[in-house]
Amino acid sequence: MKAKIILILTLLCLTVQAQKHEVRAVWLTTIGGIDWPYAKTAAAQKQEMIRTLDELKRININTILIQTRVRASTIYPSAIEPFDMCLTGTHGKNPGYDPLQFIVEECHKRGMECHAWIVTIPVGKTNEARFKEFKRKNPKLAKSIGQDGFMNPENPATGDYLANICAEVTGKYDIDGIHLDYIRYPETWPKKGVKPHERRLNITSIVRKINKAVKTLKPWVKLSCSPIGKSGDLTRYRSGGWNAYNAVYQDAQGWLRDGLMDQLYPMMYFRENNFFPFALDWQERSYGRTIVSGLGIYFLSPREGKWILDDVTREMYFIRDNGVGHCYFRSKFLTDNTRGIYDFARQFDEAPALIPPMTWAWSQAPTAPTRFEVQRDSTQDRLSWSGATDPSRASYLLYNIYASATSPDIDVNEPRNLIATRLMATQLIVPHTKGQTVYYAVCALDRYGNESAPLYTSRPPVSDGSAVRTLPSPKDTKIPPFYYTWSKKQQKKYNKTH
């Protein structure tokens, strides 16, 4: 049976096609500086982050989950909690710049979404300065279990406190998501006392408060979390007692159903039948929201486990075939190319992908740009556009650029035609080879991920310095064939009479 499954998955690897909409994410961990930062100066930290983001962009990663609240401490100047020691080596010390602002801006320069990863319930070891400070300021919220410190999920004020943290991040930064980690009961929590269904209600109450705080400020900001990898026991496959619903009281699928979450990143750090049926369970009960399987690539490290590359790659093909995204844990194992995972990712995600749109929150697409010009010189094409409008009024519009060397009627559903995503500017410089024929199209994109109809160039640019004008969708047959060669006065006269 095992050999049959492997054969099926091997054949699947040869047939699964890349999707235009797919989350390709990575958890970028800051606790202890294990993924970032290694240096203790601002300039060096910025260069480290730039190198990391460049490496991730090279394999078409489109979502960065940056650990922002670490353990009752942060990587940004907060009015609520101190700076984490990962930045300077000293608890509470200001690093001299705003790391989160820098990371958000660098992600957006590369067309990546940046989600603030908020560690919720854990607040550090009881002998650490961060836990001691938190307990001093919030004695009723702090609880010690052995050497570990936590926020008390049974105190309603915990939800208020965490909602304030998430509101602070959402309000101060142009983030694309709030990602909740460890939004659950600690496994070491005393079993006596509050009943299981009441514990689930306690965690859901926290999620509900955070959802309200975030969505009130910016409804386009995605709310997600990373639940335990198995939601519960399945009909044919048992979870071994370690699951989200019964072991740590996460009703994550209920959060999707009730509209409290936009995405889930289940921590699917398992292999074979401990992975495949449970990955399907998440997708089958996604309620139209986005599921992104967390991949335990740290097990590829000889220090961490005995996985081989094939253990991960078969999972990636399987989830893609079932419309599920992928998220690597952690960033350093990916960029270190552990057992060849970076090389595989470059091939697997050869074409870019867009984030699935949040149609449950807003589904009306923006209007397409009305002007699109391309100016060619000897080495590059200068693209510029304008005229798109956004009915959602969600902050600002972004833009996707498509290109083809064969036809002006570019297939914008083919991800291989994407050459730039989530541009914040309304211009782009594209290098070209002398004599190369290139057609372009531009689409507007709102903050919910809805994309407009394309606006095409009428012909490939030439090196005589003239601008290439724009062409409406091929579906529009009412425009005369020589419309774009007329003067603006002639076009205006035609528009009035037609």
C-alpha positions as a Python dict, from the first residue, in 0.01 Angstrom:
ca = {
    (1, 'M'): (0, 0, 0),
    (2, 'K'): (280, 240, 91),
    (3, 'A'): (457, 170, -239),
    (4, 'K'): (131, 237, -427),
    (5, 'I'): (87, 574, -254),
    (6, 'I'): (444, 673, -338),
    (7, 'L'): (390, 576, -703),
    (8, 'I'): (70, 781, -724),
    (9, 'L'): (241, 1085, -570),
    (10, 'T'): (540, 1046, -803),
    (11, 'L'): (310, 1052, -1105),
    (12, 'L'): (130, 1349, -953),
    (13, 'C'): (457, 1537, -936),
    (14, 'L'): (479, 1520, -1315),
    (15, 'T'): (132, 1659, -1384),
    (16, 'V'): (50, 1926, -1124),
    (17, 'Q'): (54, 2274, -1275),
    (18, 'A'): (142, 2601, -1103),
    (19, 'Q'): (-155, 2811, -993),
    (20, 'K'): (-198, 3183, -1050),
    (21, 'H'): (-335, 3227, -695),
    (22, 'E'): (-140, 3050, -421),
    (23, 'V'): (12, 3151, -88),
    (24, 'R'): (386, 3077, -75),
    (25, 'A'): (501, 3182, 266),
    (26, 'V'): (779, 3151, 519),
    (27, 'W'): (794, 3192, 896),
    (28, 'L'): (1083, 3430, 967),
    (29, 'T'): (1169, 3379, 1332),
    (30, 'T'): (1327, 3650, 1548),
    (31, 'I'): (1332, 3485, 1894),
    (32, 'G'): (1696, 3441, 1987),
    (33, 'G'): (1786, 3572, 1639),
    (34, 'I'): (1762, 3219, 1499),
    (35, 'D'): (1649, 3337, 1154),
    (36, 'W'): (1716, 3709, 1196),
    (37, 'P'): (1892, 3919, 1321),
    (38, 'Y'): (2244, 3787, 1377),
    (39, 'A'): (2418, 4124, 1392),
    (40, 'K'): (2359, 4377, 1670),
    (41, 'T'): (2389, 4700, 1471),
    (42, 'A'): (2109, 4859, 1272),
    (43, 'A'): (2306, 4884, 946),
    (44, 'A'): (2414, 4520, 956),
    (45, 'Q'): (2065, 4399, 1049),
    (46, 'K'): (1918, 4584, 752),
    (47, 'Q'): (2168, 4425, 516),
    (48, 'E'): (2092, 4080, 658),
    (49, 'M'): (1722, 4133, 600),
    (50, 'I'): (1776, 4263, 247),
    (51, 'R'): (1983, 3955, 159),
    (52, 'T'): (1721, 3722, 307),
    (53, 'L'): (1429, 3888, 128),
    (54, 'D'): (1622, 3888, -200),
    (55, 'E'): (1683, 3515, -164),
    (56, 'L'): (1317, 3451, -87),
    (57, 'K'): (1200, 3670, -375),
    (58, 'R'): (1423, 3471, -609),
    (59, 'I'): (1207, 3161, -545),
    (60, 'N'): (881, 3357, -568),
    (61, 'I'): (788, 3361, -200),
    (62, 'N'): (496, 3604, -177),
    (63, 'T'): (421, 3618, 198),
    (64, 'I'): (657, 3690, 488),
    (65, 'L'): (540, 3608, 842),
    (66, 'I'): (778, 3814, 1054),
    (67, 'Q'): (782, 3737, 1427),
    (68, 'T'): (679, 4075, 1567),
    (69, 'R'): (564, 4007, 1924),
    (70, 'V'): (821, 3761, 2053),
    (71, 'R'): (756, 3690, 2423),
    (72, 'A'): (583, 3991, 2583),
    (73, 'S'): (837, 4191, 2380),
    (74, 'T'): (843, 4334, 2031),
    (75, 'I'): (1062, 4424, 1733),
    (76, 'Y'): (899, 4767, 1696),
    (77, 'P'): (869, 5068, 1929),
    (78, 'S'): (556, 4979, 2125),
    (79, 'A'): (366, 5184, 2381),
    (80, 'I'): (262, 4856, 2545),
    (81, 'E'): (567, 4627, 2559),
    (82, 'P'): (948, 4662, 2553),
    (83, 'F'): (1187, 4585, 2270),
    (84, 'D'): (1295, 4222, 2249),
    (85, 'M'): (1657, 4145, 2328),
    (86, 'C'): (1710, 3978, 1988),
    (87, 'L'): (1778, 4324, 1842),
    (88, 'T'): (2054, 4446, 2073),
    (89, 'G'): (2129, 4166, 2318),
    (90, 'T'): (1970, 4369, 2597),
    (91, 'H'): (1606, 4345, 2704),
    (92, 'G'): (1417, 4667, 2632),
    (93, 'K'): (1705, 4846, 2456),
    (94, 'N'): (1609, 5057, 2154),
    (95, 'P'): (1795, 4937, 1840),
    (96, 'G'): (1801, 5289, 1696),
    (97, 'Y'): (1554, 5224, 1415),
    (98, 'D'): (1213, 5068, 1360),
    (99, 'P'): (1277, 4711, 1236),
    (100, 'L'): (913, 4636, 1157),
    (101, 'Q'): (873, 4951, 947),
    (102, 'F'): (1190, 4863, 759),
    (103, 'I'): (1076, 4504, 694),
    (104, 'V'): (729, 4609, 576),
    (105, 'E'): (880, 4855, 330),
    (106, 'E'): (1135, 4605, 199),
    (107, 'C'): (869, 4336, 153),
    (108, 'H'): (647, 4577, -39),
    (109, 'K'): (938, 4682, -263),
    (110, 'R'): (958, 4318, -371),
    (111, 'G'): (584, 4267, -419),
    (112, 'M'): (558, 4052, -106),
    (113, 'E'): (290, 4066, 161),
    (114, 'C'): (418, 4125, 514),
    (115, 'H'): (222, 3973, 803),
    (116, 'A'): (299, 4058, 1166),
    (117, 'W'): (342, 3727, 1351),
    (118, 'I'): (213, 3774, 1706),
    (119, 'V'): (303, 3514, 1969),
    (120, 'T'): (1, 3532, 2199),
    (121, 'I'): (-14, 3322, 2519),
    (122, 'P'): (357, 3247, 2601),
    (123, 'V'): (550, 3529, 2768),
    (124, 'G'): (890, 3368, 2825),
    (125, 'K'): (1074, 3177, 3094),
    (126, 'T'): (991, 3278, 3449),
    (127, 'N'): (1355, 3375, 3518),
    (128, 'E'): (1372, 3608, 3217),
    (129, 'A'): (1347, 3986, 3236),
    (130, 'R'): (1059, 3998, 2988),
    (131, 'F'): (837, 3772, 3198),
    (132, 'K'): (927, 3949, 3522),
    (133, 'E'): (843, 4287, 3370),
    (134, 'F'): (517, 4158, 3224),
    (135, 'K'): (414, 4006, 3559),
    (136, 'R'): (501, 4326, 3745),
    (137, 'K'): (282, 4534, 3514),
    (138, 'N'): (5, 4275, 3469),
    (139, 'P'): (-3, 4050, 3778),
    (140, 'K'): (-356, 3921, 3710),
    (141, 'L'): (-270, 3815, 3355),
    (142, 'A'): (54, 3630, 3427),
    (143, 'K'): (63, 3260, 3516),
    (144, 'S'): (366, 3042, 3588),
    (145, 'I'): (375, 2672, 3505),
    (146, 'G'): (711, 2530, 3606),
    (147, 'Q'): (976, 2740, 3435),
    (148, 'D'): (738, 2877, 3172),
    (149, 'G'): (533, 3196, 3188),
    (150, 'F'): (200, 3246, 3011),
    (151, 'M'): (-90, 3484, 2977),
    (152, 'N'): (-400, 3346, 3142),
    (153, 'P'): (-655, 3254, 2869),
    (154, 'E'): (-927, 3229, 3136),
    (155, 'N'): (-899, 3597, 3227),
    (156, 'P'): (-1111, 3809, 2987),
    (157, 'A'): (-855, 4087, 3012),
    (158, 'T'): (-607, 3867, 2819),
    (159, 'G'): (-816, 3909, 2505),
    (160, 'D'): (-834, 4284, 2557),
    (161, 'Y'): (-458, 4308, 2605),
    (162, 'L'): (-377, 4106, 2292),
    (163, 'A'): (-636, 4296, 2090),
    (164, 'N'): (-461, 4620, 2190),
    (165, 'I'): (-125, 4481, 2072),
    (166, 'C'): (-276, 4380, 1736),
    (167, 'A'): (-453, 4715, 1702),
    (168, 'E'): (-128, 4898, 1771),
    (169, 'V'): (53, 4707, 1496),
    (170, 'T'): (-236, 4739, 1250),
    (171, 'G'): (-276, 5110, 1312),
    (172, 'K'): (94, 5203, 1296),
    (173, 'Y'): (208, 4991, 1002),
    (174, 'D'): (101, 4915, 646),
    (175, 'I'): (94, 4543, 718),
    (176, 'D'): (-103, 4295, 508),
    (177, 'G'): (-189, 4053, 788),
    (178, 'I'): (-191, 3974, 1159),
    (179, 'H'): (-77, 3616, 1220),
    (180, 'L'): (-152, 3465, 1562),
    (181, 'D'): (77, 3197, 1702),
    (182, 'Y'): (12, 2980, 2008),
    (183, 'I'): (-347, 3103, 2029),
    (184, 'R'): (-436, 2807, 2252),
    (185, 'Y'): (-407, 2658, 2595),
    (186, 'P'): (-55, 2545, 2690),
    (187, 'E'): (-31, 2166, 2689),
    (188, 'T'): (96, 2185, 3049),
    (189, 'W'): (-211, 2376, 3172),
    (190, 'P'): (-380, 2203, 3470),
    (191, 'K'): (-651, 1963, 3350),
    (192, 'K'): (-881, 2032, 3642),
    (193, 'G'): (-1122, 2322, 3654),
    (194, 'V'): (-1270, 2473, 3338),
    (195, 'K'): (-1442, 2222, 3109),
    (196, 'P'): (-1319, 2159, 2751),
    (197, 'H'): (-1600, 2344, 2573),
    (198, 'E'): (-1550, 2642, 2806),
    (199, 'R'): (-1179, 2644, 2726),
    (200, 'R'): (-1257, 2656, 2354),
    (201, 'L'): (-1492, 2946, 2420),
    (202, 'N'): (-1215, 3126, 2611),
    (203, 'I'): (-975, 3100, 2317),
    (204, 'T'): (-1246, 3192, 2067),
    (205, 'S'): (-1329, 3499, 2277),
    (206, 'I'): (-968, 3615, 2241),
    (207, 'V'): (-979, 3559, 1865),
    (208, 'R'): (-1308, 3749, 1840),
    (209, 'K'): (-1166, 4051, 2024),
    (210, 'I'): (-856, 4056, 1804),
    (211, 'N'): (-1067, 4023, 1490),
    (212, 'K'): (-1279, 4322, 1591),
    (213, 'A'): (-976, 4533, 1678),
    (214, 'V'): (-801, 4462, 1346),
    (215, 'K'): (-1101, 4474, 1112),
    (216, 'T'): (-1236, 4795, 1263),
    (217, 'L'): (-914, 4969, 1168),
    (218, 'K'): (-835, 4801, 835),
    (219, 'P'): (-1084, 4539, 711),
    (220, 'W'): (-847, 4433, 430),
    (221, 'V'): (-578, 4317, 677),
    (222, 'K'): (-586, 3938, 682),
    (223, 'L'): (-627, 3762, 1017),
    (224, 'S'): (-469, 3418, 1037),
    (225, 'C'): (-327, 3172, 1287),
    (226, 'S'): (-115, 2858, 1302),
    (227, 'P'): (-322, 2585, 1470),
    (228, 'I'): (-193, 2243, 1568),
    (229, 'G'): (-149, 2043, 1245),
    (230, 'K'): (-432, 1797, 1306),
    (231, 'S'): (-771, 1948, 1379),
    (232, 'G'): (-902, 1626, 1534),
    (233, 'D'): (-952, 1254, 1474),
    (234, 'L'): (-1070, 1155, 1126),
    (235, 'T'): (-1290, 859, 1038),
    (236, 'R'): (-998, 646, 917),
    (237, 'Y'): (-701, 821, 1073),
    (238, 'R'): (-645, 904, 1439),
    (239, 'S'): (-456, 1210, 1556),
    (240, 'G'): (-273, 1028, 1832),
    (241, 'G'): (-423, 1253, 2098),
    (242, 'W'): (-236, 1561, 1980),
    (243, 'N'): (-484, 1778, 1796),
    (244, 'A'): (-613, 2133, 1789),
    (245, 'Y'): (-972, 2084, 1899),
    (246, 'N'): (-940, 1849, 2199),
    (247, 'A'): (-581, 1882, 2319),
    (248, 'V'): (-529, 2259, 2316),
    (249, 'Y'): (-888, 2382, 2262),
    (250, 'Q'): (-853, 2555, 1924),
    (251, 'D'): (-1177, 2561, 1726),
    (252, 'A'): (-987, 2680, 1419),
    (253, 'Q'): (-1230, 2541, 1164),
    (254, 'G'): (-1509, 2712, 1356),
    (255, 'W'): (-1317, 3039, 1330),
    (256, 'L'): (-1321, 3002, 950),
    (257, 'R'): (-1692, 2915, 950),
    (258, 'D'): (-1780, 3215, 1167),
    (259, 'G'): (-1569, 3461, 967),
    (260, 'L'): (-1315, 3521, 1245),
    (261, 'M'): (-1019, 3408, 1032),
    (262, 'D'): (-924, 3473, 671),
    (263, 'Q'): (-641, 3220, 653),
    (264, 'L'): (-513, 2919, 847),
    (265, 'Y'): (-153, 2796, 849),
    (266, 'P'): (-184, 2452, 1019),
    (267, 'M'): (152, 2330, 1149),
    (268, 'M'): (163, 2014, 936),
    (269, 'Y'): (500, 1891, 1060),
    (270, 'F'): (430, 1526, 978),
    (271, 'R'): (489, 1271, 703),
    (272, 'E'): (283, 1034, 489),
    (273, 'N'): (-53, 932, 644),
    (274, 'N'): (5, 1170, 931),
    (275, 'F'): (6, 1447, 671),
    (276, 'F'): (-204, 1376, 362),
    (277, 'P'): (-550, 1298, 509),
    (278, 'F'): (-522, 1576, 767),
    (279, 'A'): (-417, 1829, 500),
    (280, 'L'): (-730, 1735, 304),
    (281, 'D'): (-944, 1774, 616),
    (282, 'W'): (-834, 2135, 655),
    (283, 'Q'): (-911, 2213, 292),
    (284, 'E'): (-1247, 2034, 290),
    (285, 'R'): (-1359, 2240, 589),
    (286, 'S'): (-1211, 2572, 484),
    (287, 'Y'): (-1549, 2745, 430),
    (288, 'G'): (-1411, 2926, 126),
    (289, 'R'): (-1117, 3075, 317),
    (290, 'T'): (-747, 3019, 248),
    (291, 'I'): (-556, 2717, 381),
    (292, 'V'): (-176, 2715, 382),
    (293, 'S'): (-1, 2399, 500),
    (294, 'G'): (294, 2463, 729),
    (295, 'L'): (584, 2240, 617),
    (296, 'G'): (833, 2115, 877),
    (297, 'I'): (1144, 2159, 666),
    (298, 'Y'): (1350, 2185, 986),
    (299, 'F'): (1329, 1805, 997),
    (300, 'L'): (1555, 1802, 690),
    (301, 'S'): (1840, 1914, 915),
    (302, 'P'): (2041, 1620, 1054),
    (303, 'R'): (2029, 1791, 1394),
    (304, 'E'): (1648, 1803, 1394),
    (305, 'G'): (1527, 1486, 1221),
    (306, 'K'): (1586, 1222, 959),
    (307, 'W'): (1366, 1347, 677),
    (308, 'I'): (1481, 1332, 317),
    (309, 'L'): (1390, 1592, 54),
    (310, 'D'): (1131, 1361, -100),
    (311, 'D'): (930, 1367, 225),
    (312, 'V'): (866, 1739, 173),
    (313, 'T'): (840, 1758, -205),
    (314, 'R'): (565, 1494, -225),
    (315, 'E'): (366, 1695, 28),
    (316, 'M'): (410, 2009, -180),
    (317, 'Y'): (280, 1847, -497),
    (318, 'F'): (-11, 1693, -304),
    (319, 'I'): (-131, 2017, -147),
    (320, 'R'): (-92, 2214, -471),
    (321, 'D'): (-313, 1959, -647),
    (322, 'N'): (-574, 2024, -378),
    (323, 'G'): (-564, 2404, -389),
    (324, 'V'): (-362, 2453, -71),
    (325, 'G'): (-70, 2692, -27),
    (326, 'H'): (260, 2617, 148),
    (327, 'C'): (457, 2785, 426),
    (328, 'Y'): (809, 2685, 528),
    (329, 'F'): (919, 2651, 888),
    (330, 'R'): (1169, 2808, 909),
    (331, 'S'): (1330, 3066, 685),
    (332, 'K'): (1693, 2974, 756),
    (333, 'F'): (1645, 2607, 666),
    (334, 'L'): (1507, 2724, 332),
    (335, 'T'): (1773, 2983, 247),
    (336, 'D'): (2049, 2746, 368),
    (337, 'N'): (1923, 2503, 101),
    (338, 'T'): (1899, 2221, 357),
    (339, 'R'): (1906, 1892, 163),
    (340, 'G'): (1836, 2090, -155),
    (341, 'I'): (1499, 2238, -51),
    (342, 'Y'): (1583, 2585, -189),
    (343, 'D'): (1684, 2441, -526),
    (344, 'F'): (1361, 2242, -540),
    (345, 'A'): (1151, 2544, -442),
    (346, 'R'): (1307, 2747, -723),
    (347, 'Q'): (1192, 2484, -973),
    (348, 'F'): (855, 2414, -807),
    (349, 'D'): (760, 2783, -784),
    (350, 'E'): (926, 2888, -1107),
    (351, 'A'): (636, 3118, -1197),
    (352, 'P'): (511, 3392, -962),
    (353, 'A'): (173, 3363, -787),
    (354, 'L'): (-78, 3610, -648),
    (355, 'I'): (-241, 3585, -306),
    (356, 'P'): (-597, 3445, -327),
    (357, 'P'): (-844, 3736, -306),
    (358, 'M'): (-1056, 3790, 6),
    (359, 'T'): (-1383, 3780, -187),
    (360, 'W'): (-1576, 3707, 134),
    (361, 'A'): (-1481, 4055, 257),
    (362, 'W'): (-1499, 4247, -72),
    (363, 'S'): (-1552, 4110, -424),
    (364, 'Q'): (-1593, 4413, -653),
    (365, 'A'): (-1281, 4446, -865),
    (366, 'P'): (-1119, 4782, -930),
    (367, 'T'): (-1158, 4941, -1273),
    (368, 'A'): (-872, 4888, -1516),
    (369, 'P'): (-622, 5164, -1591),
    (370, 'T'): (-725, 5385, -1883),
    (371, 'R'): (-378, 5491, -1995),
    (372, 'F'): (-79, 5264, -2053),
    (373, 'E'): (231, 5379, -2238),
    (374, 'V'): (559, 5204, -2311),
    (375, 'Q'): (870, 5401, -2411),
    (376, 'R'): (1164, 5197, -2542),
    (377, 'D'): (1530, 5289, -2554),
    (378, 'S'): (1826, 5071, -2645),
    (379, 'T'): (1828, 4868, -2322),
    (380, 'Q'): (1492, 4901, -2149),
    (381, 'D'): (1120, 4964, -2174),
    (382, 'R'): (970, 5238, -1957),
    (383, 'L'): (614, 5149, -1862),
    (384, 'S'): (369, 5399, -1713),
    (385, 'W'): (-5, 5386, -1651),
    (386, 'S'): (-292, 5563, -1476),
    (387, 'G'): (-669, 5586, -1453),
    (388, 'A'): (-764, 5288, -1236),
    (389, 'T'): (-1017, 5342, -956),
    (390, 'D'): (-1086, 5144, -638),
    (391, 'P'): (-1449, 5102, -523),
    (392, 'S'): (-1330, 4942, -197),
    (393, 'R'): (-1135, 5256, -95),
    (394, 'A'): (-890, 5027, 85),
    (395, 'S'): (-589, 5254, 130),
    (396, 'Y'): (-442, 5243, -224),
    (397, 'L'): (-424, 5035, -540),
    (398, 'L'): (-147, 4799, -644),
    (399, 'Y'): (-59, 4684, -995),
    (400, 'N'): (38, 4361, -1173),
    (401, 'I'): (229, 4363, -1503),
    (402, 'Y'): (207, 4084, -1761),
    (403, 'A'): (425, 4035, -2069),
    (404, 'S'): (436, 3812, -2375),
    (405, 'A'): (675, 3777, -2666),
    (406, 'T'): (415, 3619, -2894),
    (407, 'S'): (78, 3794, -2876),
    (408, 'P'): (-75, 4128, -2769),
    (409, 'D'): (-373, 3931, -2632),
    (410, 'I'): (-179, 3821, -2325),
    (411, 'D'): (-332, 3544, -2118),
    (412, 'V'): (-346, 3704, -1774),
    (413, 'N'): (-456, 3371, -1622),
    (414, 'E'): (-118, 3220, -1706),
    (415, 'P'): (117, 3289, -1411),
    (416, 'R'): (424, 3260, -1632),
    (417, 'N'): (321, 3585, -1798),
    (418, 'L'): (348, 3774, -1468),
    (419, 'I'): (664, 3983, -1459),
    (420, 'A'): (584, 4215, -1165),
    (421, 'T'): (331, 4188, -883),
    (422, 'R'): (181, 4423, -625),
    (423, 'L'): (358, 4733, -757),
    (424, 'M'): (287, 5042, -550),
    (425, 'A'): (416, 5282, -817),
    (426, 'T'): (250, 5352, -1152),
    (427, 'Q'): (566, 5299, -1354),
    (428, 'L'): (816, 5022, -1416),
    (429, 'I'): (1143, 4983, -1606),
    (430, 'V'): (1184, 4646, -1782),
    (431, 'P'): (1522, 4553, -1937),
    (432, 'H'): (1504, 4405, -2287),
    (433, 'T'): (1729, 4245, -2545),
    (434, 'K'): (1790, 4452, -2857),
    (435, 'G'): (1533, 4367, -3121),
    (436, 'Q'): (1319, 4169, -2878),
    (437, 'T'): (942, 4180, -2930),
    (438, 'V'): (743, 4227, -2608),
    (439, 'Y'): (376, 4299, -2549),
    (440, 'Y'): (254, 4420, -2210),
    (441, 'A'): (-65, 4434, -2004),
    (442, 'V'): (-140, 4603, -1672),
    (443, 'C'): (-406, 4515, -1412),
    (444, 'A'): (-502, 4706, -1100),
    (445, 'L'): (-520, 4516, -771),
    (446, 'D'): (-702, 4626, -456),
    (447, 'R'): (-587, 4546, -102),
    (448, 'Y'): (-836, 4260, -82),
    (449, 'G'): (-663, 4091, -377),
    (450, 'N'): (-931, 4157, -642),
    (451, 'E'): (-779, 4219, -985),
    (452, 'S'): (-916, 4443, -1260),
    (453, 'A'): (-954, 4357, -1627),
    (454, 'P'): (-627, 4404, -1820),
    (455, 'L'): (-527, 4699, -2031),
    (456, 'Y'): (-304, 4592, -2321),
    (457, 'T'): (-43, 4762, -2534),
    (458, 'S'): (-156, 4790, -2896),
    (459, 'R'): (179, 4684, -3043),
    (460, 'P'): (530, 4602, -2924),
    (461, 'P'): (753, 4901, -2846),
    (462, 'V'): (1016, 5008, -3100),
    (463, 'S'): (1338, 5195, -3044),
    (464, 'D'): (1241, 5513, -3227),
    (465, 'G'): (1144, 5689, -2904),
    (466, 'S'): (770, 5685, -2974),
    (467, 'A'): (529, 5574, -2703),
    (468, 'V'): (318, 5263, -2746),
    (469, 'R'): (-46, 5348, -2688),
    (470, 'T'): (-304, 5134, -2519),
    (471, 'L'): (-560, 4889, -2648),
    (472, 'P'): (-883, 4788, -2479),
    (473, 'S'): (-974, 4428, -2407),
    (474, 'P'): (-998, 4219, -2728),
    (475, 'K'): (-1365, 4166, -2636),
    (476, 'D'): (-1435, 4532, -2719),
    (477, 'T'): (-1500, 4529, -3096),
    (478, 'K'): (-1668, 4872, -3117),
    (479, 'I'): (-1344, 5068, -3132),
    (480, 'P'): (-1235, 5142, -3491),
    (481, 'P'): (-905, 4973, -3584),
    (482, 'F'): (-725, 5307, -3633),
    (483, 'Y'): (-866, 5476, -3319),
    (484, 'Y'): (-526, 5493, -3148),
    (485, 'T'): (-361, 5660, -3446),
    (486, 'W'): (-603, 5953, -3433),
    (487, 'S'): (-532, 6280, -3253),
    (488, 'K'): (-685, 6333, -2911),
    (489, 'K'): (-930, 6580, -3069),
    (490, 'Q'): (-1048, 6314, -3317),
    (491, 'Q'): (-1079, 6055, -3038),
    (492, 'K'): (-1280, 6298, -2824),
    (493, 'K'): (-1518, 6368, -3116),
    (494, 'Y'): (-1565, 5997, -3175),
    (495, 'N'): (-1630, 5932, -2803),
    (496, 'K'): (-1906, 6194, -2793),
    (497, 'T'): (-2092, 6043, -3089),
    (498, 'H'): (-2047, 5679, -2991),
}
